[in-house]
Amino acid sequence: MFSAGFATPLDPAPRQAAAADGDKVLTVAVAQSVDSLSPFLASRLLSTSIHRLTYDYLTNYDPADAHAVPGLATKWESSPDKLTWTYTIRSNSKWSDGQRATAEDAAWTFNKMMTDEGAATANGSFVANFEKVTAPSPTQLVIKLRKPQATMTALDVPIVPKHVWEKVGDFSEFNNDKRFPIVGNGPFVLTDYKADSYVRLKANKSFWRGAPKFDELVFRYYKDQDAAVAALRKGEVSFVAGQPALTPAQAASLKNADDIKVNDAPGRRFYAIATNPGARAKNGQKFGDGDPSLLDQRVRHALFMAVDRRTIIDKVFQGHAVEGQGYIPPRFSQYFFKPSASQELSYDPAKAALLLDQAGYKKNGAGKRLGKDGRPITYRVLCHATDPNDKAIGQYLQEWWGKLGIGVRLDCLDNVSDPWLAGTYDLAFDGWSVNPDPDFVLSIHTCAALPATPKDTGTTDNFICDKRYDELYARQLAEYDPAKRAQIVQQMESRLYDLGYMNVMAYPNAVEAYRTDQIKSIQTMPSGAGNIYGQDGYWSWWSAVPADSGGSSDDSTSTDVVIGTAVGAAVLVGAGLFFAMRRRATADDRE
């Protein structure tokens, strides 16, 4: 889910790549505000990306093809029954306050998530199957499982320093945003933050993989995306990530601009319209006020059959997207799902109208569909005020669903999170960045992701809870064979598609831009044709080379990053690890 807040100016703001003191500053314009600086609570893409930069994870993902490479752990292996995993923790990682990072920090992080519901808010699904986590020595971490878990080389959980975080009281309330610098062991140290304005980080000169080449990294929030593009033109920012992509008009305006490079690559995100299935908590208590007509599968299917995806691709995204089908984008080909011809909810307004008639929602004399209460149906659609795509597609929905006799009220808000969590909506524009391993985005539709009570916050996307889906989720999580697991994941997508609570309309391209007179080169992921902002790792900002650096470098890939990950891969091969290297990553790139 994406949400934005009130914009305030960055003060002081770096106006170019070099600050007054001579430090090289990389400023990234973003259209999303931070929800929390606590890695135990954060769910927005910007926040989790920042945690990638400030805390090390057990493993990382090669920027070329996303196979697992060392992070805080240098190697790992499992017992024959795959119920015990042993990780060797590197001895050359230090916290930014000078203390050594050890296996005890990792064990404490996982144990806290296993025993404290507040600490499990963001990433609890990763440890739900853990039986016991210990640190027999500073360099050895042992995780015992209740049953096999296929994500053990994809535990995308920021490891925090025990000596700092053990002082925290209520993890559900602590946002980690009062004292700076924040102690971490990633490539950058978070030194300053102003809500809805900026996040400032400095290069960690003692980072074990090597210090970043920019001295400082600033994420600057813009509520107005056109203003962010204008700042790029003026050289006030180095990079524009968009919302999370630039609009076609913005990209076209920058295409031939001096000293600006536009990156337009297949995306890792889906763009959907989600229906409220009846908000409820794990304790069975229902809440919210979703329209009861949406509990009828025929109504949900009718709405989606009245959405012309081709028009959305051509008119709204203007070709910078692929037509939506299943839940996982085609970039991840092994998991990509296409509905069968008989299953597909293709554009068919006449059939959509027939389904509504069959469901008992007839038109009155004025052509308006009536609910069971006899009143005309008007759906409230949650819309992000800062996203031009939401507004444009919302207007199409008003036209298309209006022809069915259904009214549409667009609720375009700066903060969609509050009504979404309260279940006070009928439909909502939805979008998530999907990782090479899809476990996290699959987990947010399980019954386990529901909030404990209506007053709590779960990890659910939009309150879906289906027994058959949960059974398939458990099967894929325990399946180590890549091909078999992919088949189960596709069955899960098929189930989601048939339920009709999620209508994936498009897979937008990653469209972003940066100044070549400030950034000489920067790593995309994957390296052939991939995104820069919101990667499965810290490669882009860690690899970025200032324009005034000596030597030569390719326009899109830093040589240092390729060498570094090649060495990491060699370490894994040399360790004789038995498992297949698969593309995997999970929780860090949500929105």
XYZ file of C-alpha atoms in Angstrom:
591
model
C 0.000 0.000 0.000
C 1.284 3.457 -0.770
C 0.554 6.542 1.201
C 1.895 10.066 1.193
C 1.774 12.844 3.723
C 2.015 16.620 3.903
C 5.034 18.130 2.155
C 7.435 20.454 3.910
C 10.608 21.952 2.452
C 13.966 20.292 2.924
C 16.030 22.711 4.947
C 18.882 22.848 4.395
C 18.623 21.202 0.969
C 21.655 20.178 -1.065
C 21.320 22.018 -4.357
C 23.733 19.865 -6.314
C 25.906 16.760 -6.044
C 28.647 18.558 -4.080
C 27.837 20.089 -0.707
C 29.481 23.220 0.650
C 31.991 21.190 2.661
C 33.105 19.297 -0.439
C 31.196 16.099 0.315
C 29.528 14.440 -2.673
C 25.768 14.300 -2.076
C 23.282 12.144 -3.990
C 19.750 13.514 -3.600
C 16.821 11.284 -4.548
C 13.370 12.819 -5.072
C 10.646 10.472 -3.830
C 6.852 10.679 -3.860
C 6.380 8.619 -0.723
C 6.819 9.518 2.930
C 8.268 7.296 5.649
C 5.749 5.327 7.704
C 8.273 4.211 10.326
C 12.035 4.106 10.803
C 11.598 0.988 12.899
C 12.432 -2.104 10.823
C 9.902 -3.978 12.948
C 7.029 -1.748 11.788
C 7.850 -0.322 8.339
C 5.919 -1.470 5.282
C 6.244 1.332 2.716
C 8.743 0.943 -0.083
C 10.778 3.997 0.914
C 11.047 2.905 4.536
C 12.064 -0.671 3.790
C 14.543 0.561 1.171
C 16.143 2.760 3.820
C 16.436 -0.229 6.132
C 18.227 -2.086 3.353
C 20.807 0.693 3.431
C 21.206 0.943 7.202
C 21.063 -2.674 8.435
C 22.655 -5.816 7.041
C 20.508 -8.880 6.340
C 21.735 -12.478 6.616
C 21.839 -12.764 2.824
C 21.667 -10.458 -0.149
C 20.830 -10.886 -3.837
C 23.208 -10.626 -6.743
C 22.294 -7.522 -8.760
C 22.785 -9.372 -12.041
C 20.300 -12.221 -11.551
C 19.175 -12.056 -7.880
C 20.675 -15.351 -6.720
C 21.571 -15.451 -3.030
C 24.954 -14.045 -2.004
C 26.512 -13.373 1.416
C 25.296 -10.568 3.613
C 25.887 -10.638 7.357
C 26.215 -14.410 6.866
C 29.186 -15.596 4.801
C 27.784 -19.087 4.249
C 24.916 -21.326 5.355
C 23.891 -24.960 5.254
C 20.996 -27.113 6.387
C 20.637 -30.499 8.008
C 19.537 -33.388 5.735
C 15.933 -33.012 6.932
C 16.151 -29.234 6.287
C 14.845 -28.487 9.769
C 18.085 -27.005 11.128
C 19.904 -24.169 9.354
C 23.340 -23.003 10.415
C 24.690 -19.616 9.304
C 28.285 -18.470 9.628
C 28.265 -14.814 10.665
C 31.068 -12.654 9.320
C 33.625 -11.367 11.783
C 34.317 -8.091 9.957
C 30.947 -6.351 10.363
C 30.766 -3.531 12.911
C 27.915 -1.431 14.195
C 28.348 2.257 13.523
C 29.030 2.853 17.247
C 32.103 0.636 16.973
C 30.771 -2.578 18.504
C 31.092 -5.824 16.554
C 27.984 -7.289 14.938
C 27.586 -10.920 16.014
C 25.315 -13.936 15.764
C 23.829 -12.857 19.099
C 22.393 -9.759 17.416
C 20.707 -11.932 14.773
C 19.408 -14.431 17.338
C 18.028 -11.617 19.489
C 16.307 -10.010 16.473
C 14.550 -13.233 15.486
C 13.660 -14.200 19.059
C 12.161 -10.776 19.697
C 9.958 -11.192 16.617
C 8.959 -14.680 17.796
C 7.929 -13.548 21.281
C 6.725 -9.952 20.853
C 3.680 -9.362 18.658
C 4.656 -5.714 18.179
C 8.080 -6.706 16.882
C 6.443 -9.119 14.434
C 4.270 -6.426 12.829
C 6.186 -6.029 9.560
C 8.035 -9.314 9.052
C 6.411 -11.835 11.357
C 5.644 -14.260 8.540
C 9.354 -15.089 8.249
C 9.607 -16.450 11.801
C 6.154 -18.004 12.236
C 7.636 -21.440 11.495
C 10.743 -20.983 13.674
C 10.982 -23.305 16.688
C 14.229 -22.076 18.222
C 17.016 -19.622 17.366
C 20.375 -19.682 19.143
C 23.862 -18.223 18.806
C 26.350 -20.867 20.065
C 29.204 -18.497 19.231
C 29.702 -14.949 17.890
C 30.033 -16.371 14.375
C 27.424 -19.121 14.431
C 23.647 -18.736 14.174
C 21.381 -21.802 14.366
C 17.705 -21.731 13.368
C 15.523 -24.776 14.053
C 12.254 -25.055 12.146
C 8.989 -26.836 12.856
C 8.761 -27.892 9.211
C 10.832 -27.202 6.069
C 10.787 -23.571 4.890
C 11.859 -22.643 1.362
C 12.719 -19.032 2.225
C 15.737 -19.711 4.443
C 18.083 -17.984 2.008
C 15.585 -15.146 1.710
C 15.016 -14.029 5.291
C 14.624 -10.376 4.456
C 14.703 -9.215 8.049
C 16.981 -6.329 9.074
C 19.303 -7.537 11.838
C 19.440 -4.907 14.597
C 22.017 -4.314 17.361
C 20.856 -6.053 20.529
C 22.654 -3.604 22.824
C 20.557 -0.754 21.387
C 17.176 -2.345 20.793
C 16.917 -4.357 24.024
C 16.215 -1.016 25.710
C 13.019 -0.496 23.681
C 9.772 -0.911 25.603
C 6.719 -1.107 23.331
C 7.804 -2.271 19.876
C 4.366 -1.542 18.450
C 4.795 2.160 19.233
C 8.541 2.795 18.900
C 9.294 4.462 15.551
C 13.071 4.860 15.963
C 12.926 8.503 14.891
C 14.021 10.550 17.917
C 17.777 9.967 18.352
C 20.371 10.250 15.603
C 22.577 8.882 14.237
C 20.811 5.519 14.253
C 23.174 2.642 15.004
C 23.400 0.299 12.029
C 25.891 -1.773 10.026
C 24.785 -1.219 6.426
C 26.501 0.830 3.709
C 24.939 4.048 5.057
C 24.248 5.495 8.523
C 20.959 7.331 9.061
C 21.900 10.706 10.530
C 18.813 12.923 10.254
C 15.114 12.771 9.490
C 12.206 15.171 9.231
C 8.742 13.674 8.800
C 7.193 14.189 5.355
C 10.291 16.070 4.253
C 13.605 14.213 4.086
C 15.831 11.386 5.272
C 19.568 12.000 5.389
C 22.225 9.283 5.444
C 26.022 9.360 5.458
C 28.342 6.806 3.916
C 29.524 4.122 6.332
C 33.271 4.303 5.758
C 33.813 1.017 7.615
C 31.183 -1.027 5.750
C 32.640 -4.495 5.179
C 31.893 -4.572 1.447
C 33.472 -1.153 0.965
C 32.285 2.406 1.469
C 29.783 4.002 -0.951
C 31.317 6.462 -3.395
C 28.909 9.280 -2.498
C 29.535 10.765 0.946
C 25.894 11.484 1.618
C 22.523 10.201 0.418
C 19.326 12.227 0.855
C 15.771 11.086 0.119
C 13.712 14.228 -0.379
C 9.923 14.025 -0.358
C 7.814 15.794 -2.996
C 4.061 15.710 -2.821
C 3.938 17.192 -6.336
C 5.650 14.912 -8.841
C 5.939 17.663 -11.450
C 7.853 19.708 -8.862
C 10.242 16.792 -8.396
C 10.854 16.626 -12.151
C 11.449 20.381 -12.216
C 13.985 19.984 -9.397
C 15.799 17.351 -11.472
C 15.969 19.733 -14.420
C 17.466 22.436 -12.190
C 20.018 20.067 -10.693
C 18.508 20.381 -7.213
C 18.119 16.609 -7.065
C 20.181 13.880 -8.683
C 17.468 11.271 -9.253
C 13.671 11.092 -9.574
C 11.930 7.840 -8.743
C 8.383 8.894 -9.587
C 5.153 7.560 -8.173
C 6.761 5.037 -8.132
C 7.331 5.624 -11.878
C 7.407 8.803 -13.918
C 4.316 9.496 -15.976
C 4.626 9.067 -19.759
C 4.464 12.844 -20.199
C 7.207 13.419 -17.630
C 9.427 10.744 -19.156
C 8.905 12.168 -22.648
C 9.773 15.677 -21.463
C 13.067 14.423 -20.042
C 14.011 12.157 -22.925
C 16.116 14.716 -24.781
C 17.000 16.978 -21.865
C 20.671 17.831 -21.407
C 22.562 15.789 -18.810
C 19.546 13.612 -17.962
C 19.172 9.871 -18.554
C 15.762 8.156 -18.469
C 15.693 4.522 -17.370
C 12.643 2.668 -18.733
C 12.698 -1.055 -17.920
C 10.263 -3.919 -17.205
C 8.899 -3.386 -13.726
C 8.599 -5.594 -10.671
C 5.304 -4.117 -9.559
C 1.652 -4.840 -10.197
C -1.085 -2.244 -10.262
C -4.540 -3.385 -9.189
C -7.981 -2.482 -7.938
C -8.849 -4.327 -4.722
C -12.271 -4.905 -3.224
C -13.136 -4.894 0.470
C -14.054 -8.525 1.230
C -15.524 -7.591 4.587
C -12.849 -6.455 7.028
C -12.368 -8.797 9.962
C -9.848 -9.673 12.641
C -8.364 -13.010 13.699
C -10.731 -13.081 16.660
C -13.620 -13.215 14.188
C -14.849 -9.703 14.862
C -15.988 -7.832 11.758
C -15.472 -4.120 11.291
C -15.507 -1.452 8.605
C -18.359 -0.630 6.282
C -17.602 -2.213 2.907
C -20.596 -2.441 0.584
C -22.239 -5.878 1.135
C -22.824 -6.327 -2.595
C -19.074 -6.905 -2.991
C -19.330 -10.100 -0.949
C -20.972 -11.660 -4.024
C -18.355 -13.140 -6.353
C -20.580 -12.455 -9.357
C -20.554 -8.744 -8.565
C -16.770 -8.676 -8.228
C -16.356 -10.516 -11.521
C -18.824 -8.174 -13.202
C -16.872 -5.105 -12.105
C -13.611 -6.531 -13.386
C -15.149 -7.605 -16.703
C -16.148 -3.976 -17.205
C -12.523 -2.808 -16.931
C -10.788 -2.408 -20.300
C -7.163 -3.183 -19.496
C -6.029 -2.458 -23.032
C -7.311 1.092 -22.790
C -5.494 1.526 -19.470
C -2.192 0.414 -21.038
C -2.629 2.533 -24.178
C -4.246 5.681 -22.784
C -2.997 5.968 -19.205
C 0.416 4.285 -19.251
C 0.866 5.051 -22.968
C 2.680 1.785 -23.554
C 4.952 1.997 -20.488
C 3.288 -1.059 -18.939
C 2.104 -4.582 -19.711
C -1.529 -5.657 -19.496
C -2.344 -7.208 -16.128
C -3.340 -10.833 -15.625
C -2.092 -12.776 -12.595
C -0.740 -11.520 -9.289
C 2.994 -11.751 -10.131
C 4.512 -9.705 -13.004
C 5.940 -11.472 -16.085
C 9.423 -10.297 -15.055
C 9.387 -13.325 -12.734
C 8.643 -15.850 -15.452
C 8.737 -18.974 -13.304
C 5.867 -17.678 -11.161
C 3.931 -15.761 -13.806
C 0.317 -16.927 -14.119
C -2.033 -16.543 -17.076
C -5.669 -17.541 -16.635
C -7.072 -20.096 -19.040
C -9.418 -19.003 -21.811
C -12.453 -20.257 -19.877
C -11.216 -18.693 -16.649
C -10.222 -15.267 -17.914
C -12.307 -12.273 -16.894
C -11.834 -10.528 -20.207
C -13.437 -7.201 -21.088
C -17.124 -7.926 -21.726
C -19.557 -5.226 -20.498
C -22.613 -7.122 -21.722
C -21.692 -10.221 -19.730
C -20.868 -8.029 -16.748
C -24.377 -6.558 -16.840
C -25.871 -10.057 -17.058
C -23.893 -11.165 -13.972
C -25.238 -8.218 -12.002
C -28.781 -9.090 -13.064
C -28.241 -12.713 -11.999
C -26.911 -11.533 -8.626
C -30.171 -9.636 -8.079
C -28.869 -6.103 -8.561
C -31.340 -4.800 -11.100
C -31.600 -1.368 -12.676
C -34.397 1.010 -11.748
C -36.239 3.270 -14.181
C -33.376 5.763 -14.080
C -30.853 3.090 -15.063
C -29.283 2.853 -11.578
C -28.412 -0.501 -10.007
C -30.118 -0.941 -6.678
C -28.649 -2.586 -3.600
C -30.589 -5.017 -1.440
C -31.650 -1.981 0.616
C -33.349 -0.491 -2.451
C -30.867 2.376 -2.768
C -28.682 3.084 -5.826
C -25.210 1.543 -5.508
C -22.325 3.986 -5.365
C -18.902 2.551 -4.573
C -16.248 4.531 -2.693
C -12.875 3.970 -4.334
C -9.771 4.840 -2.315
C -7.337 6.787 -4.470
C -3.846 8.161 -3.762
C -4.008 11.942 -4.170
C -0.417 12.060 -5.415
C -0.833 9.362 -8.058
C -2.029 10.653 -11.449
C -2.659 7.070 -12.613
C -5.225 6.524 -9.859
C -7.099 9.659 -10.872
C -6.991 8.906 -14.598
C -8.126 5.305 -14.215
C -10.704 6.410 -11.653
C -12.341 8.530 -14.324
C -12.483 5.518 -16.624
C -14.096 3.472 -13.843
C -16.739 6.159 -13.434
C -17.482 5.838 -17.151
C -17.313 2.034 -17.447
C -19.156 1.190 -14.255
C -21.556 4.062 -14.837
C -22.737 2.231 -17.960
C -23.543 -0.731 -15.712
C -25.679 1.571 -13.577
C -23.172 1.769 -10.713
C -21.943 5.056 -9.269
C -18.282 5.670 -8.368
C -17.003 8.174 -5.813
C -13.256 8.686 -5.913
C -11.829 9.304 -2.451
C -8.402 10.695 -3.367
C -6.488 11.188 -0.116
C -2.969 12.050 0.971
C -3.261 9.289 3.550
C -5.150 6.216 2.407
C -3.762 4.059 5.227
C -6.267 5.107 7.896
C -9.489 4.239 6.026
C -7.810 1.166 4.525
C -6.822 -0.255 7.931
C -10.239 0.638 9.307
C -11.988 -1.172 6.437
C -13.979 1.964 5.613
C -13.803 1.662 1.835
C -15.443 -0.348 -0.928
C -12.602 -0.601 -3.439
C -9.058 0.764 -3.499
C -6.192 1.218 -5.923
C -3.501 -1.199 -4.822
C 0.078 -1.905 -5.822
C 3.025 -3.891 -4.492
C 6.592 -4.333 -5.602
C 7.062 -8.078 -6.056
C 10.372 -9.737 -5.221
C 12.146 -12.575 -7.031
C 10.848 -14.846 -4.283
C 7.135 -14.048 -3.940
C 6.589 -15.382 -0.421
C 5.876 -12.045 1.232
C 3.314 -10.750 -1.256
C 1.626 -14.145 -1.089
C 1.593 -14.080 2.725
C -0.350 -10.810 2.942
C -3.486 -12.609 1.736
C -3.416 -15.375 4.343
C -5.707 -15.536 7.359
C -2.593 -15.277 9.564
C -2.000 -11.767 8.210
C -5.281 -10.433 9.618
C -5.035 -8.107 12.629
C -5.454 -9.837 16.003
C -8.339 -7.496 16.865
C -9.948 -4.554 15.027
C -7.734 -2.215 17.071
C -4.515 -3.902 15.919
C -2.580 -3.623 12.659
C -1.911 -6.836 10.791
C 0.170 -7.462 7.684
C -2.910 -8.113 5.558
C -3.260 -6.216 2.296
C -7.051 -6.082 2.143
C -8.451 -8.636 4.605
C -8.607 -11.673 2.308
C -8.915 -14.924 4.275
C -9.538 -18.144 2.342
C -8.923 -21.672 3.628
C -7.947 -23.144 0.250
C -5.490 -20.318 -0.383
C -3.946 -20.847 3.067
C -3.453 -24.545 2.355
C -1.612 -23.740 -0.867
C 0.488 -21.102 0.895
C 1.669 -23.643 3.468
C 2.541 -26.117 0.706
C 4.658 -23.671 -1.295
C 6.520 -22.542 1.814
C 7.593 -26.106 2.568
C 8.506 -27.022 -1.031
C 12.227 -26.847 -1.889
C 11.950 -28.072 -5.466
C 11.834 -24.853 -7.556
C 9.604 -26.230 -10.320
C 7.102 -27.811 -7.932
C 7.017 -24.702 -5.790
C 6.369 -22.511 -8.842
C 3.404 -24.713 -9.776
C 1.890 -24.290 -6.317
C 2.429 -20.525 -6.445
C 0.599 -20.398 -9.771
C -2.291 -22.351 -8.198
C -2.393 -19.686 -5.470
C -2.573 -16.965 -8.105
C -5.351 -18.869 -9.855
C -7.268 -19.031 -6.585
C -6.823 -15.285 -6.027
C -7.951 -14.607 -9.582
C -11.108 -16.696 -9.175
C -11.995 -15.162 -5.822
C -12.055 -11.806 -7.591
C -10.936 -9.651 -4.682
C -7.890 -8.452 -6.636
C -8.039 -7.215 -10.229
C -4.510 -6.760 -11.560
C -4.879 -4.167 -14.302
C -1.255 -3.558 -15.313
C 2.419 -4.221 -14.679
C 3.969 -0.742 -14.964
C 7.495 -0.236 -16.240
C 10.147 1.184 -13.948
C 10.441 4.690 -15.424
C 12.932 6.908 -13.583
C 15.577 9.512 -14.415
C 18.885 10.850 -13.120
C 21.396 13.565 -13.908
C 24.480 12.303 -15.707
C 26.417 15.406 -14.644
C 25.945 14.269 -11.045
C 25.886 10.475 -11.381
C 28.414 8.898 -13.732
C 27.124 5.336 -13.317
C 24.699 3.375 -11.191
C 23.740 -0.311 -10.942
C 20.382 -1.467 -12.292
C 18.784 -4.716 -11.098
C 18.771 -6.927 -13.043
C 21.824 -5.514 -14.741
C 20.539 -6.086 -18.283
C 17.317 -4.090 -18.043
C 16.158 -3.352 -14.544
C 15.166 -0.759 -11.984
C 17.348 1.562 -9.912
C 14.971 2.697 -7.174
C 13.550 0.061 -4.804
C 15.914 -2.807 -5.535
C 16.283 -6.141 -3.734
C 19.331 -4.832 -1.931
C 21.413 -1.680 -1.665
C 23.266 -1.984 -4.984
C 22.074 1.174 -6.729
C 22.984 3.741 -4.086
C 26.035 1.823 -2.859
C 27.429 1.514 -6.400
C 26.610 5.033 -7.641
C 29.702 6.848 -8.929
C 29.827 10.682 -8.745
C 30.216 12.361 -12.121
C 33.411 14.118 -11.137
C 35.152 10.901 -10.093
C 38.262 9.885 -11.985
C 38.473 6.876 -14.285
C 35.846 5.451 -16.625
C 32.635 3.641 -15.903
C 29.690 2.262 -17.821
C 26.478 4.314 -17.951
C 24.394 1.806 -16.046
C 26.599 -0.608 -14.153
C 29.365 -0.052 -11.640
C 32.270 -2.426 -12.229
C 32.920 -2.599 -8.484
C 29.508 -4.117 -7.819
C 29.962 -6.884 -10.378
C 33.357 -7.803 -8.956
C 32.044 -7.733 -5.400
C 29.123 -10.069 -6.103
C 31.245 -12.377 -8.217
C 33.499 -12.842 -5.185
C 30.431 -13.461 -3.019
C 29.178 -16.134 -5.404
C 32.615 -17.753 -5.373
C 32.482 -17.956 -1.570
C 29.207 -19.894 -1.804
C 30.525 -22.302 -4.402
C 33.712 -22.818 -2.402
C 31.715 -23.621 0.692
C 30.156 -26.549 -1.163
C 26.620 -25.605 -0.324
C 24.126 -28.125 -1.634
C 21.112 -25.998 -2.317
C 20.067 -24.629 -5.691
C 20.594 -20.900 -6.116
C 17.211 -19.415 -6.839
C 15.982 -15.925 -7.361
C 14.513 -14.916 -4.111
C 13.766 -11.876 -2.030
C 10.757 -10.950 -0.060
C 9.599 -8.307 2.252
C 11.717 -5.281 1.563
C 10.004 -3.849 -1.498
C 6.413 -3.309 -0.623
C 4.232 -0.250 -1.007
